[in-house]
Amino acid sequence: MEKVVLAEKFAAFSDLWSPKLVGEVNDFHVKVAKLKGEFVWHHHEHEDELFLVVKGHLRIRLKERDIALDEGEFFIVPRGVEHMPIADEECHVLLLEPKSTLNTGNVRSGRTVSEVQSL
Amino acid sequence: MEKVVLAEKFAAFSDLWSPKLVGEVNDFHVKVAKLKGEFVWHHHEHEDELFLVVKGHLRIRLKERDIALDEGEFFIVPRGVEHMPIADEECHVLLLEPKSTLNTGNVRSGRTVSEVQSL
């Protein structure tokens, strides 16, 4: 039962597109991730997913438009909605999603992280 | 389905100890609140509760110690754990908790907010 210093967590890893577990709130996971480049198109059948930008800029590409997020801004991707995160430069995000959430949703790819590492 | 700019949300209200709803992620609520002074001792029987400090400093008093949080730091109060948030100066926090969570937990007081306002 300790506090979490986000800056310390981000300093503790460098791999991209690999969310790290930093907290559990009932059946939810709090994760941090470093993103750069384009991810894969996917959706989550049952889970909404919150992206909060802690550092940098993130675009969440939806089928009909892009959501552009700066530091201190978040977007909740509703379940079932196709999305692809894109970061032109390295971006640090806090993710909030049900424990059941797989990072690539309905898609299995080289980007899929089946076992999330705890920090 | 719009992004949330935290600074805009915090600029939109001034009342203290009155969490405002800014997002829903499955069965979870994302809220923002401005805190100053001492709250009431309480616990949540079934809900864990995450406090992320967006601006200022927050202490979460537990029975055996205080958790001191600065900007960019969060603490998850586990269900069942007595706690009292304290802010010497006005502090802005993001709260993450199950939708069933009442701000004063097991206690009913003048501080209880039964109907959470959406922003």
mmCIF file of N, CA and C in Angstrom, chain A residues 7-60:
data_model
loop_
_atom_site.group_PDB
_atom_site.id
_atom_site.type_symbol
_atom_site.label_atom_id
_atom_site.label_comp_id
_atom_site.label_asym_id
_atom_site.label_seq_id
_atom_site.Cartn_x
_atom_site.Cartn_y
_atom_site.Cartn_z
ATOM 1 N N ALA A 7 6.431 9.629 -12.559
ATOM 2 C CA ALA A 7 7.737 9.894 -13.181
ATOM 3 C C ALA A 7 8.719 8.758 -12.913
ATOM 4 N N GLU A 8 8.655 8.186 -11.719
ATOM 5 C CA GLU A 8 9.549 7.054 -11.391
ATOM 6 C C GLU A 8 9.198 5.831 -12.230
ATOM 7 N N LYS A 9 7.908 5.619 -12.427
ATOM 8 C CA LYS A 9 7.480 4.464 -13.224
ATOM 9 C C LYS A 9 7.942 4.607 -14.672
ATOM 10 N N PHE A 10 7.771 5.813 -15.229
ATOM 11 C CA PHE A 10 8.186 6.018 -16.619
ATOM 12 C C PHE A 10 9.708 5.916 -16.764
ATOM 13 N N ALA A 11 10.431 6.243 -15.699
ATOM 14 C CA ALA A 11 11.897 6.163 -15.758
ATOM 15 C C ALA A 11 12.388 4.720 -15.689
ATOM 16 N N ALA A 12 11.502 3.814 -15.336
ATOM 17 C CA ALA A 12 11.915 2.438 -15.051
ATOM 18 C C ALA A 12 11.848 1.500 -16.250
ATOM 19 N N PHE A 13 11.404 2.016 -17.404
ATOM 20 C CA PHE A 13 11.344 1.139 -18.583
ATOM 21 C C PHE A 13 11.480 1.989 -19.837
ATOM 22 N N SER A 14 11.827 1.333 -20.933
ATOM 23 C CA SER A 14 12.003 2.085 -22.173
ATOM 24 C C SER A 14 11.317 1.428 -23.365
ATOM 25 N N ASP A 15 10.802 0.220 -23.205
ATOM 26 C CA ASP A 15 10.183 -0.438 -24.357
ATOM 27 C C ASP A 15 8.848 0.216 -24.712
ATOM 28 N N LEU A 16 8.596 0.235 -26.008
ATOM 29 C CA LEU A 16 7.408 0.906 -26.533
ATOM 30 C C LEU A 16 6.234 -0.070 -26.677
ATOM 31 N N TRP A 17 5.036 0.467 -26.606
ATOM 32 C CA TRP A 17 3.812 -0.325 -26.843
ATOM 33 C C TRP A 17 3.703 -1.537 -25.935
ATOM 34 N N SER A 18 4.243 -1.401 -24.718
ATOM 35 C CA SER A 18 4.219 -2.522 -23.783
ATOM 36 C C SER A 18 3.749 -2.024 -22.412
ATOM 37 N N PRO A 19 2.442 -1.946 -22.227
ATOM 38 C CA PRO A 19 1.893 -1.377 -20.988
ATOM 39 C C PRO A 19 2.391 -2.104 -19.739
ATOM 40 N N LYS A 20 2.684 -1.329 -18.706
ATOM 41 C CA LYS A 20 3.139 -1.880 -17.427
ATOM 42 C C LYS A 20 2.085 -1.605 -16.372
ATOM 43 N N LEU A 21 1.846 -2.601 -15.564
ATOM 44 C CA LEU A 21 0.836 -2.471 -14.517
ATOM 45 C C LEU A 21 1.380 -1.680 -13.330
ATOM 46 N N VAL A 22 0.667 -0.622 -12.935
ATOM 47 C CA VAL A 22 1.112 0.184 -11.785
ATOM 48 C C VAL A 22 0.049 0.298 -10.692
ATOM 49 N N GLY A 23 -1.115 -0.282 -10.925
ATOM 50 C CA GLY A 23 -2.122 -0.220 -9.879
ATOM 51 C C GLY A 23 -3.368 -1.014 -10.227
ATOM 52 N N GLU A 24 -4.091 -1.427 -9.181
ATOM 53 C CA GLU A 24 -5.360 -2.143 -9.363
ATOM 54 C C GLU A 24 -6.427 -1.479 -8.512
ATOM 55 N N VAL A 25 -7.541 -1.182 -9.140
ATOM 56 C CA VAL A 25 -8.671 -0.561 -8.453
ATOM 57 C C VAL A 25 -9.869 -1.461 -8.735
ATOM 58 N N ASN A 26 -10.236 -2.249 -7.733
ATOM 59 C CA ASN A 26 -11.262 -3.280 -7.950
ATOM 60 C C ASN A 26 -10.906 -4.090 -9.203
ATOM 61 N N ASP A 27 -11.795 -4.164 -10.179
ATOM 62 C CA ASP A 27 -11.523 -5.004 -11.353
ATOM 63 C C ASP A 27 -10.879 -4.216 -12.495
ATOM 64 N N PHE A 28 -10.275 -3.089 -12.148
ATOM 65 C CA PHE A 28 -9.604 -2.271 -13.158
ATOM 66 C C PHE A 28 -8.094 -2.299 -12.987
ATOM 67 N N HIS A 29 -7.418 -2.137 -14.102
ATOM 68 C CA HIS A 29 -5.976 -1.987 -14.099
ATOM 69 C C HIS A 29 -5.590 -0.557 -14.433
ATOM 70 N N VAL A 30 -4.591 -0.055 -13.749
ATOM 71 C CA VAL A 30 -3.960 1.211 -14.095
ATOM 72 C C VAL A 30 -2.601 0.853 -14.672
ATOM 73 N N LYS A 31 -2.343 1.304 -15.891
ATOM 74 C CA LYS A 31 -1.098 0.955 -16.570
ATOM 75 C C LYS A 31 -0.424 2.215 -17.085
ATOM 76 N N VAL A 32 0.877 2.126 -17.301
ATOM 77 C CA VAL A 32 1.595 3.195 -17.989
ATOM 78 C C VAL A 32 2.234 2.598 -19.239
ATOM 79 N N ALA A 33 2.385 3.422 -20.258
ATOM 80 C CA ALA A 33 3.000 2.938 -21.494
ATOM 81 C C ALA A 33 3.702 4.081 -22.205
ATOM 82 N N LYS A 34 4.761 3.707 -22.935
ATOM 83 C CA LYS A 34 5.441 4.642 -23.824
ATOM 84 C C LYS A 34 5.082 4.260 -25.259
ATOM 85 N N LEU A 35 4.633 5.237 -26.005
ATOM 86 C CA LEU A 35 4.166 4.975 -27.367
ATOM 87 C C LEU A 35 4.967 5.816 -28.349
ATOM 88 N N LYS A 36 5.307 5.226 -29.463
ATOM 89 C CA LYS A 36 5.913 5.992 -30.563
ATOM 90 C C LYS A 36 5.662 5.252 -31.869
ATOM 91 N N GLY A 37 5.190 5.973 -32.865
ATOM 92 C CA GLY A 37 4.860 5.353 -34.141
ATOM 93 C C GLY A 37 3.395 4.982 -34.190
ATOM 94 N N GLU A 38 3.073 4.057 -35.063
ATOM 95 C CA GLU A 38 1.680 3.633 -35.225
ATOM 96 C C GLU A 38 1.455 2.276 -34.585
ATOM 97 N N PHE A 39 0.320 2.123 -33.950
ATOM 98 C CA PHE A 39 -0.047 0.823 -33.405
ATOM 99 C C PHE A 39 -0.851 0.064 -34.472
ATOM 100 N N VAL A 40 -1.623 -0.890 -34.084
ATOM 101 C CA VAL A 40 -2.461 -1.636 -35.034
ATOM 102 C C VAL A 40 -3.930 -1.273 -34.816
ATOM 103 N N TRP A 41 -4.694 -1.302 -35.871
ATOM 104 C CA TRP A 41 -6.144 -1.126 -35.754
ATOM 105 C C TRP A 41 -6.709 -2.272 -34.927
ATOM 106 N N HIS A 42 -7.534 -1.939 -33.961
ATOM 107 C CA HIS A 42 -8.184 -2.989 -33.168
ATOM 108 C C HIS A 42 -9.374 -2.382 -32.427
ATOM 109 N N HIS A 43 -10.156 -3.237 -31.821
ATOM 110 C CA HIS A 43 -11.177 -2.763 -30.890
ATOM 111 C C HIS A 43 -11.261 -3.753 -29.743
ATOM 112 N N HIS A 44 -11.924 -3.317 -28.684
ATOM 113 C CA HIS A 44 -12.144 -4.187 -27.540
ATOM 114 C C HIS A 44 -13.640 -4.468 -27.465
ATOM 115 N N GLU A 45 -13.958 -5.722 -27.494
ATOM 116 C CA GLU A 45 -15.368 -6.128 -27.573
ATOM 117 C C GLU A 45 -16.177 -5.622 -26.381
ATOM 118 N N HIS A 46 -15.599 -5.744 -25.190
ATOM 119 C CA HIS A 46 -16.384 -5.475 -23.979
ATOM 120 C C HIS A 46 -15.827 -4.337 -23.123
ATOM 121 N N GLU A 47 -14.631 -3.877 -23.454
ATOM 122 C CA GLU A 47 -13.975 -2.932 -22.543
ATOM 123 C C GLU A 47 -13.836 -1.537 -23.138
ATOM 124 N N ASP A 48 -14.262 -0.535 -22.356
ATOM 125 C CA ASP A 48 -13.894 0.835 -22.654
ATOM 126 C C ASP A 48 -12.431 0.998 -22.221
ATOM 127 N N GLU A 49 -11.784 2.021 -22.791
ATOM 128 C CA GLU A 49 -10.348 2.173 -22.511
ATOM 129 C C GLU A 49 -10.028 3.668 -22.445
ATOM 130 N N LEU A 50 -9.445 4.078 -21.322
ATOM 131 C CA LEU A 50 -9.105 5.493 -21.149
ATOM 132 C C LEU A 50 -7.615 5.710 -21.394
ATOM 133 N N PHE A 51 -7.304 6.686 -22.248
ATOM 134 C CA PHE A 51 -5.920 7.118 -22.500
ATOM 135 C C PHE A 51 -5.756 8.525 -21.938
ATOM 136 N N LEU A 52 -4.888 8.686 -20.946
ATOM 137 C CA LEU A 52 -4.558 10.012 -20.413
ATOM 138 C C LEU A 52 -3.109 10.309 -20.781
ATOM 139 N N VAL A 53 -2.895 11.420 -21.488
ATOM 140 C CA VAL A 53 -1.533 11.773 -21.883
ATOM 141 C C VAL A 53 -0.822 12.468 -20.726
ATOM 142 N N VAL A 54 0.290 11.887 -20.300
ATOM 143 C CA VAL A 54 1.094 12.438 -19.205
ATOM 144 C C VAL A 54 2.219 13.292 -19.769
ATOM 145 N N LYS A 55 2.705 12.920 -20.940
ATOM 146 C CA LYS A 55 3.795 13.673 -21.571
ATOM 147 C C LYS A 55 3.727 13.474 -23.085
ATOM 148 N N GLY A 56 3.877 14.555 -23.827
ATOM 149 C CA GLY A 56 3.892 14.447 -25.284
ATOM 150 C C GLY A 56 2.513 14.612 -25.893
ATOM 151 N N HIS A 57 2.364 14.081 -27.081
ATOM 152 C CA HIS A 57 1.114 14.211 -27.833
ATOM 153 C C HIS A 57 0.733 12.847 -28.395
ATOM 154 N N LEU A 58 -0.540 12.577 -28.388
ATOM 155 C CA LEU A 58 -1.034 11.304 -28.909
ATOM 156 C C LEU A 58 -2.214 11.579 -29.826
ATOM 157 N N ARG A 59 -2.247 10.869 -30.940
ATOM 158 C CA ARG A 59 -3.456 10.880 -31.754
ATOM 159 C C ARG A 59 -4.100 9.515 -31.647
ATOM 160 N N ILE A 60 -5.386 9.511 -31.457
ATOM 161 C CA ILE A 60 -6.117 8.250 -31.499
ATOM 162 C C ILE A 60 -6.952 8.300 -32.770
#
